[in-house]
Backbone as CSV, one residue per row, in Angstrom:
resi,resn,N_x,N_y,N_z,CA_x,CA_y,CA_z,C_x,C_y,C_z
1,MET,30.546,69.771,-27.385,29.812,68.529,-27.528,30.481,67.426,-26.693
2,GLN,31.794,67.386,-26.711,32.497,66.369,-25.927,32.187,66.530,-24.439
3,LYS,32.075,67.788,-23.968,31.746,68.027,-22.558,30.383,67.433,-22.214
4,LEU,29.419,67.577,-23.113,28.092,66.996,-22.879,28.157,65.471,-22.828
5,LEU,28.923,64.894,-23.728,29.085,63.434,-23.721,29.751,62.963,-22.440
6,ASN,30.692,63.743,-21.933,31.335,63.384,-20.659,30.334,63.388,-19.514
7,VAL,29.424,64.357,-19.529,28.375,64.409,-18.501,27.454,63.198,-18.631
8,VAL,27.096,62.851,-19.847,26.256,61.665,-20.075,26.981,60.415,-19.582
9,GLN,28.254,60.315,-19.873,29.052,59.171,-19.423,29.073,59.083,-17.900
10,GLU,29.269,60.211,-17.230,29.265,60.226,-15.766,27.899,59.797,-15.219
11,PHE,26.843,60.316,-15.826,25.500,59.985,-15.365,25.208,58.500,-15.527
12,THR,25.544,57.949,-16.683,25.263,56.534,-16.919,26.078,55.651,-15.986
13,ALA,27.300,56.052,-15.690,28.118,55.287,-14.733,27.503,55.363,-13.336
14,TRP,27.011,56.545,-12.955,26.410,56.741,-11.636,25.152,55.896,-11.450
15,CYS,24.326,55.804,-12.499,23.059,55.071,-12.346,23.140,53.630,-12.849
16,GLY,24.314,53.198,-13.289,24.485,51.796,-13.682,24.027,51.469,-15.097
17,MET,23.806,52.466,-15.905,23.402,52.233,-17.296,24.643,52.082,-18.171
18,GLN,24.440,51.484,-19.325,25.537,51.362,-20.283,25.102,51.935,-21.618
19,ILE,26.025,52.557,-22.297,25.769,53.093,-23.630,26.352,52.113,-24.639
20,ASN,25.530,51.693,-25.573,25.990,50.807,-26.629,26.604,51.681,-27.728
21,VAL,27.912,51.786,-27.725,28.609,52.664,-28.670,28.416,52.180,-30.104
22,LYS,28.175,50.898,-30.292,27.942,50.375,-31.648,26.637,50.916,-32.235
23,LYS,25.716,51.343,-31.386,24.446,51.899,-31.842,24.397,53.424,-31.713
24,THR,25.504,54.028,-31.370,25.560,55.467,-31.155,26.366,56.107,-32.276
25,TYR,25.755,57.063,-32.961,26.395,57.679,-34.116,26.422,59.193,-33.953
26,LEU,27.325,59.791,-34.666,27.413,61.239,-34.736,26.927,61.652,-36.116
27,LEU,25.902,62.472,-36.143,25.356,62.953,-37.406,25.356,64.479,-37.365
28,VAL,26.242,65.062,-38.146,26.333,66.521,-38.234,25.375,66.967,-39.328
29,ILE,24.396,67.766,-38.939,23.406,68.243,-39.899,23.772,69.673,-40.292
30,ASP,24.151,69.808,-41.555,24.552,71.110,-42.072,24.391,71.056,-43.583
31,ASN,23.466,71.810,-44.133,23.217,71.778,-45.568,24.249,72.544,-46.383
32,ASP,25.189,73.223,-45.727,26.253,73.941,-46.428,27.334,72.930,-46.814
33,LYS,27.267,72.419,-48.038,28.177,71.360,-48.481,29.639,71.803,-48.463
34,LYS,29.878,73.059,-48.800,31.251,73.568,-48.817,31.842,73.535,-47.406
35,ARG,31.070,74.002,-46.434,31.555,74.018,-45.050,31.746,72.587,-44.534
36,ARG,30.844,71.675,-44.902,30.974,70.284,-44.449,32.264,69.663,-44.953
37,LYS,32.669,70.013,-46.179,33.912,69.465,-46.726,35.131,70.074,-46.048
38,GLN,35.034,71.351,-45.711,36.163,72.044,-45.085,36.313,71.661,-43.619
39,GLU,35.208,71.448,-42.937,35.237,71.126,-41.510,34.694,69.718,-41.295
40,PRO,35.563,68.750,-41.163,35.079,67.380,-40.946,34.410,67.257,-39.579
41,ALA,33.660,66.193,-39.415,32.972,65.949,-38.142,34.001,65.828,-37.025
42,PRO,33.684,66.366,-35.863,34.638,66.277,-34.748,34.779,64.835,-34.258
43,LEU,35.933,64.534,-33.691,36.140,63.217,-33.097,35.616,63.267,-31.662
44,LEU,34.550,62.555,-31.418,33.931,62.521,-30.098,34.023,61.115,-29.540
45,THR,34.242,61.012,-28.244,34.368,59.698,-27.610,33.404,59.584,-26.437
46,ILE,33.064,58.353,-26.153,32.297,58.029,-24.957,32.775,56.665,-24.485
47,ASN,33.015,56.556,-23.219,33.568,55.327,-22.636,34.864,54.905,-23.323
48,GLY,35.648,55.888,-23.766,36.930,55.603,-24.390,36.838,55.166,-25.839
49,GLU,35.644,55.111,-26.400,35.470,54.694,-27.796,35.022,55.884,-28.632
50,THR,35.579,55.982,-29.836,35.231,57.075,-30.740,33.899,56.774,-31.415
51,LEU,33.031,57.791,-31.440,31.745,57.638,-32.103,31.932,57.633,-33.611
52,GLN,31.180,56.792,-34.263,31.235,56.720,-35.720,30.463,57.911,-36.295
53,ALA,31.111,58.667,-37.186,30.460,59.798,-37.843,29.755,59.305,-39.098
54,MET,28.544,59.765,-39.283,27.762,59.374,-40.459,27.792,60.491,-41.486
55,ASN,27.674,60.103,-42.731,27.525,61.075,-43.803,26.089,61.598,-43.778
56,LEU,25.894,62.784,-44.301,24.574,63.400,-44.296,23.552,62.562,-45.069
57,ASP,24.010,61.792,-46.053,23.098,60.997,-46.880,22.938,59.558,-46.379
58,ASP,23.634,59.173,-45.305,23.492,57.830,-44.742,22.252,57.779,-43.867
59,ALA,21.476,56.717,-44.004,20.273,56.564,-43.187,20.644,55.959,-41.837
60,CYS,20.024,56.498,-40.806,20.207,55.936,-39.475,18.832,55.856,-38.803
61,ARG,18.743,55.028,-37.791,17.479,54.845,-37.095,17.421,55.777,-35.887
62,TYR,16.290,56.470,-35.775,16.079,57.361,-34.642,14.604,57.270,-34.243
63,LEU,14.360,56.820,-33.030,13.001,56.672,-32.501,12.094,55.858,-33.428
64,GLY,12.651,54.811,-33.996,11.861,53.905,-34.829,11.774,54.283,-36.286
65,TYR,12.300,55.423,-36.654,12.255,55.867,-38.048,13.664,55.836,-38.627
66,TRP,13.748,55.508,-39.922,15.028,55.540,-40.624,15.036,56.774,-41.509
67,GLY,16.061,57.589,-41.351,16.156,58.788,-42.171,17.583,59.279,-42.235
68,THR,17.787,60.261,-43.077,19.113,60.853,-43.231,19.128,62.213,-42.553
69,GLY,20.293,62.771,-42.433,20.441,64.081,-41.829,19.800,65.185,-42.637
70,ASN,19.531,64.931,-43.909,18.870,65.949,-44.727,17.372,65.687,-44.877
71,GLY,16.839,64.786,-44.028,15.387,64.573,-43.978,14.827,63.571,-44.966
72,ASP,15.668,62.821,-45.633,15.204,61.812,-46.597,14.726,60.576,-45.840
73,MET,13.437,60.260,-45.969,12.845,59.148,-45.225,12.577,57.923,-46.103
74,ARG,13.211,57.842,-47.267,12.999,56.686,-48.148,13.375,55.376,-47.471
75,ALA,14.363,55.406,-46.604,14.781,54.177,-45.923,13.657,53.645,-45.033
76,THR,12.931,54.521,-44.355,11.795,54.080,-43.540,10.728,53.468,-44.421
77,LYS,10.450,54.095,-45.541,9.435,53.569,-46.450,9.807,52.173,-46.933
78,GLU,11.079,51.962,-47.217,11.519,50.640,-47.679,11.427,49.609,-46.559
79,VAL,11.769,49.991,-45.330,11.636,49.082,-44.186,10.168,48.698,-44.006
80,VAL,9.278,49.679,-44.087,7.838,49.413,-43.960,7.392,48.460,-45.059
81,ARG,7.805,48.732,-46.272,7.426,47.883,-47.412,7.906,46.448,-47.212
82,GLN,9.145,46.269,-46.775,9.693,44.931,-46.558,8.962,44.197,-45.429
83,LYS,8.568,44.921,-44.381,7.832,44.286,-43.279,6.428,43.900,-43.707
84,ILE,5.811,44.685,-44.581,4.495,44.323,-45.113,4.622,43.076,-45.972
85,ILE,5.661,43.012,-46.784,5.891,41.815,-47.626,6.123,40.593,-46.743
86,ALA,6.914,40.750,-45.678,7.170,39.620,-44.770,5.875,39.164,-44.104
87,ALA,5.032,40.106,-43.693,3.746,39.746,-43.064,2.824,39.091,-44.078
88,ARG,2.839,39.583,-45.308,2.037,38.973,-46.379,2.472,37.529,-46.623
89,ASP,3.789,37.333,-46.707,4.314,35.999,-46.984,4.144,35.054,-45.802
90,LEU,4.075,35.604,-44.603,3.880,34.789,-43.397,2.559,34.034,-43.434
91,ILE,1.554,34.620,-44.070,0.238,33.980,-44.094,-0.079,33.351,-45.450
92,LYS,0.948,33.094,-46.254,0.726,32.513,-47.579,0.060,31.139,-47.506
93,CYS,0.629,30.233,-46.769,0.095,28.873,-46.643,-0.117,28.600,-45.164
94,HIS,-1.074,29.252,-44.595,-1.288,29.192,-43.151,-2.429,28.234,-42.800
95,PRO,-2.414,27.708,-41.583,-3.504,26.835,-41.128,-4.584,27.602,-40.355
96,LEU,-4.491,28.919,-40.313,-5.414,29.735,-39.523,-6.747,29.938,-40.244
97,THR,-7.738,30.355,-39.476,-8.982,30.765,-40.119,-8.698,32.056,-40.878
98,PRO,-9.463,32.350,-41.914,-9.226,33.598,-42.651,-9.290,34.839,-41.755
99,GLU,-10.195,34.817,-40.776,-10.316,35.964,-39.872,-9.057,36.144,-39.032
100,LEU,-8.510,35.030,-38.520,-7.285,35.111,-37.720,-6.089,35.528,-38.568
101,ALA,-5.996,34.998,-39.782,-4.892,35.369,-40.673,-4.980,36.852,-41.026
102,THR,-6.196,37.337,-41.248,-6.396,38.766,-41.532,-5.967,39.607,-40.345
103,GLU,-6.352,39.188,-39.148,-5.971,39.916,-37.936,-4.454,39.919,-37.751
104,LEU,-3.825,38.769,-38.024,-2.370,38.674,-37.912,-1.693,39.645,-38.875
105,PHE,-2.157,39.653,-40.130,-1.554,40.573,-41.095,-1.799,42.025,-40.698
106,THR,-3.008,42.325,-40.266,-3.333,43.702,-39.898,-2.429,44.194,-38.774
107,SER,-2.168,43.326,-37.795,-1.322,43.762,-36.682,0.147,43.861,-37.082
108,LYS,0.641,42.907,-37.873,2.063,42.916,-38.232,2.362,43.830,-39.429
109,GLY,1.551,43.758,-40.453,1.813,44.523,-41.676,1.307,45.944,-41.618
110,MET,0.044,46.093,-41.245,-0.544,47.432,-41.216,-0.060,48.228,-40.010
111,GLY,0.281,47.546,-38.924,0.770,48.241,-37.736,2.026,49.040,-38.019
112,VAL,2.942,48.440,-38.760,4.200,49.139,-39.074,3.933,50.315,-40.017
113,PHE,2.977,50.161,-40.918,2.638,51.270,-41.813,2.002,52.417,-41.029
114,ARG,1.075,52.099,-40.152,0.395,53.141,-39.374,1.381,53.950,-38.542
115,PHE,2.373,53.272,-37.975,3.386,53.966,-37.170,4.111,55.006,-38.017
116,SER,4.451,54.635,-39.245,5.206,55.548,-40.105,4.325,56.628,-40.708
117,ALA,3.076,56.306,-40.967,2.199,57.230,-41.688,1.927,58.518,-40.922
118,ALA,2.074,58.480,-39.610,1.799,59.665,-38.815,2.787,60.796,-39.089
119,LEU,4.025,60.466,-39.431,5.049,61.504,-39.594,5.696,61.556,-40.970
120,ILE,5.484,60.536,-41.770,6.178,60.478,-43.056,5.173,60.650,-44.187
121,GLU,5.519,61.525,-45.107,4.641,61.779,-46.236,4.850,60.702,-47.300
122,TRP,3.765,60.045,-47.668,3.783,59.005,-48.694,3.132,59.560,-49.954
123,SER,3.751,59.302,-51.096,3.158,59.748,-52.363,1.986,58.832,-52.709
124,GLU,1.169,59.259,-53.632,0.021,58.443,-54.036,0.467,57.116,-54.638
125,SER,1.536,57.125,-55.425,2.015,55.878,-56.032,2.579,54.934,-54.963
126,GLU,3.242,55.500,-53.937,3.745,54.663,-52.837,2.590,54.047,-52.055
127,LEU,1.545,54.834,-51.819,0.364,54.314,-51.117,-0.336,53.238,-51.932
128,ASN,-0.387,53.424,-53.244,-0.997,52.405,-54.107,-0.203,51.109,-54.064
129,ASP,1.121,51.215,-53.985,1.961,50.018,-53.879,1.695,49.294,-52.561
130,VAL,1.602,50.051,-51.462,1.304,49.453,-50.153,-0.085,48.810,-50.191
131,LYS,-1.030,49.495,-50.798,-2.401,48.969,-50.910,-2.405,47.653,-51.682
132,ARG,-1.648,47.600,-52.772,-1.554,46.381,-53.591,-1.002,45.219,-52.764
133,LEU,0.044,45.483,-51.970,0.631,44.445,-51.120,-0.374,43.976,-50.069
134,CYS,-1.131,44.907,-49.520,-2.131,44.550,-48.501,-3.225,43.674,-49.091
135,VAL,-3.701,44.030,-50.270,-4.739,43.228,-50.917,-4.208,41.828,-51.210
136,GLN,-2.955,41.718,-51.630,-2.347,40.391,-51.836,-2.366,39.598,-50.532
137,ALA,-2.060,40.265,-49.431,-2.060,39.583,-48.130,-3.458,39.111,-47.758
138,TYR,-4.474,39.939,-47.983,-5.838,39.534,-47.647,-6.283,38.361,-48.519
139,LYS,-5.850,38.328,-49.756,-6.147,37.168,-50.610,-5.467,35.923,-50.055
140,ASN,-4.224,36.072,-49.564,-3.536,34.943,-48.926,-4.311,34.473,-47.697
141,ALA,-4.803,35.421,-46.911,-5.534,35.078,-45.692,-6.770,34.237,-45.996
142,TRP,-7.419,34.540,-47.103,-8.648,33.832,-47.479,-8.368,32.689,-48.446
143,HIS,-7.110,32.336,-48.664,-6.706,31.244,-49.561,-7.278,31.436,-50.973
144,LEU,-7.225,32.668,-51.451,-7.736,32.981,-52.780,-6.577,33.177,-53.746
145,PRO,-6.763,32.843,-55.012,-5.694,33.107,-55.985,-5.506,34.611,-56.157
146,GLN,-4.301,35.010,-56.513,-4.008,36.432,-56.669,-4.793,37.056,-57.818
147,SER,-5.342,36.215,-58.706,-6.130,36.738,-59.826,-7.552,37.132,-59.407
148,THR,-7.921,36.855,-58.172,-9.241,37.236,-57.666,-9.368,38.757,-57.672
149,ALA,-10.550,39.242,-58.019,-10.780,40.691,-58.053,-10.510,41.306,-56.679
150,SER,-9.906,42.457,-56.685,-9.541,43.126,-55.432,-10.698,43.869,-54.786
151,ALA,-11.762,44.101,-55.536,-12.887,44.888,-55.030,-13.449,44.317,-53.737
152,LEU,-13.444,43.007,-53.599,-13.975,42.355,-52.397,-13.324,42.904,-51.138
153,PHE,-12.041,43.205,-51.193,-11.296,43.657,-50.016,-11.296,45.180,-49.869
154,ILE,-11.643,45.877,-50.931,-11.602,47.329,-50.927,-12.972,47.933,-50.610
155,PHE,-14.025,47.327,-51.136,-15.373,47.877,-50.946,-15.814,47.798,-49.489
156,PRO,-16.649,48.759,-49.061,-17.183,48.710,-47.698,-18.207,47.588,-47.551
157,LYS,-18.490,47.234,-46.314,-19.438,46.149,-46.038,-20.827,46.450,-46.586
158,THR,-21.193,47.731,-46.635,-22.513,48.095,-47.161,-22.643,47.762,-48.642
159,HIS,-21.531,47.556,-49.313,-21.533,47.179,-50.736,-20.961,45.765,-50.908
160,THR,-21.208,44.928,-49.933,-20.809,43.508,-49.890,-19.305,43.277,-49.942
161,GLY,-18.554,44.240,-49.514,-17.108,44.073,-49.449,-16.679,43.665,-48.047
162,LYS,-15.412,43.374,-47.883,-14.851,42.988,-46.571,-14.415,44.215,-45.765
163,GLU,-14.311,45.361,-46.447,-13.879,46.608,-45.795,-12.567,46.397,-45.030
164,SER,-11.582,45.821,-45.730,-10.282,45.509,-45.132,-9.509,46.772,-44.806
165,THR,-8.625,46.677,-43.817,-7.785,47.808,-43.427,-6.750,48.060,-44.511
166,LEU,-6.790,49.250,-45.070,-5.868,49.629,-46.143,-5.311,51.012,-45.853
167,PRO,-4.187,51.367,-46.488,-3.624,52.699,-46.261,-4.518,53.780,-46.850
């Protein structure tokens, strides 16, 4: 592995690229817990700096997704949930038209969910939680109290609903 890192280091030096060692981690994936305890992660370096080794249960970001070496994607789900909440709260007291506020939430809140939904399995209760947050955001967009019935945002247009984008 160190030989491969040396080749990467040579290549990046040749083409003028830099590796951000603070964002580069070593994650040894091995479900044999006994072997993992007996054989610690190797010490690997790049540009003279030792790579930080992660535990199998630590979440790290890879290609936009947060997960652990054993495939646990709960961290991504929590990031998505927090970004939906931030997008919902962004339009709480907004000066935009309801249509523009809805579009803003759909792009910021639903966009992050759609990215994750392609590869990450969401349980029905998790989807219901995301749906609840989205409906709250649409109520914010239309300056409606949270006690307003949610059917308006869930029903299709053929049944006088707004047919809002939901998970």
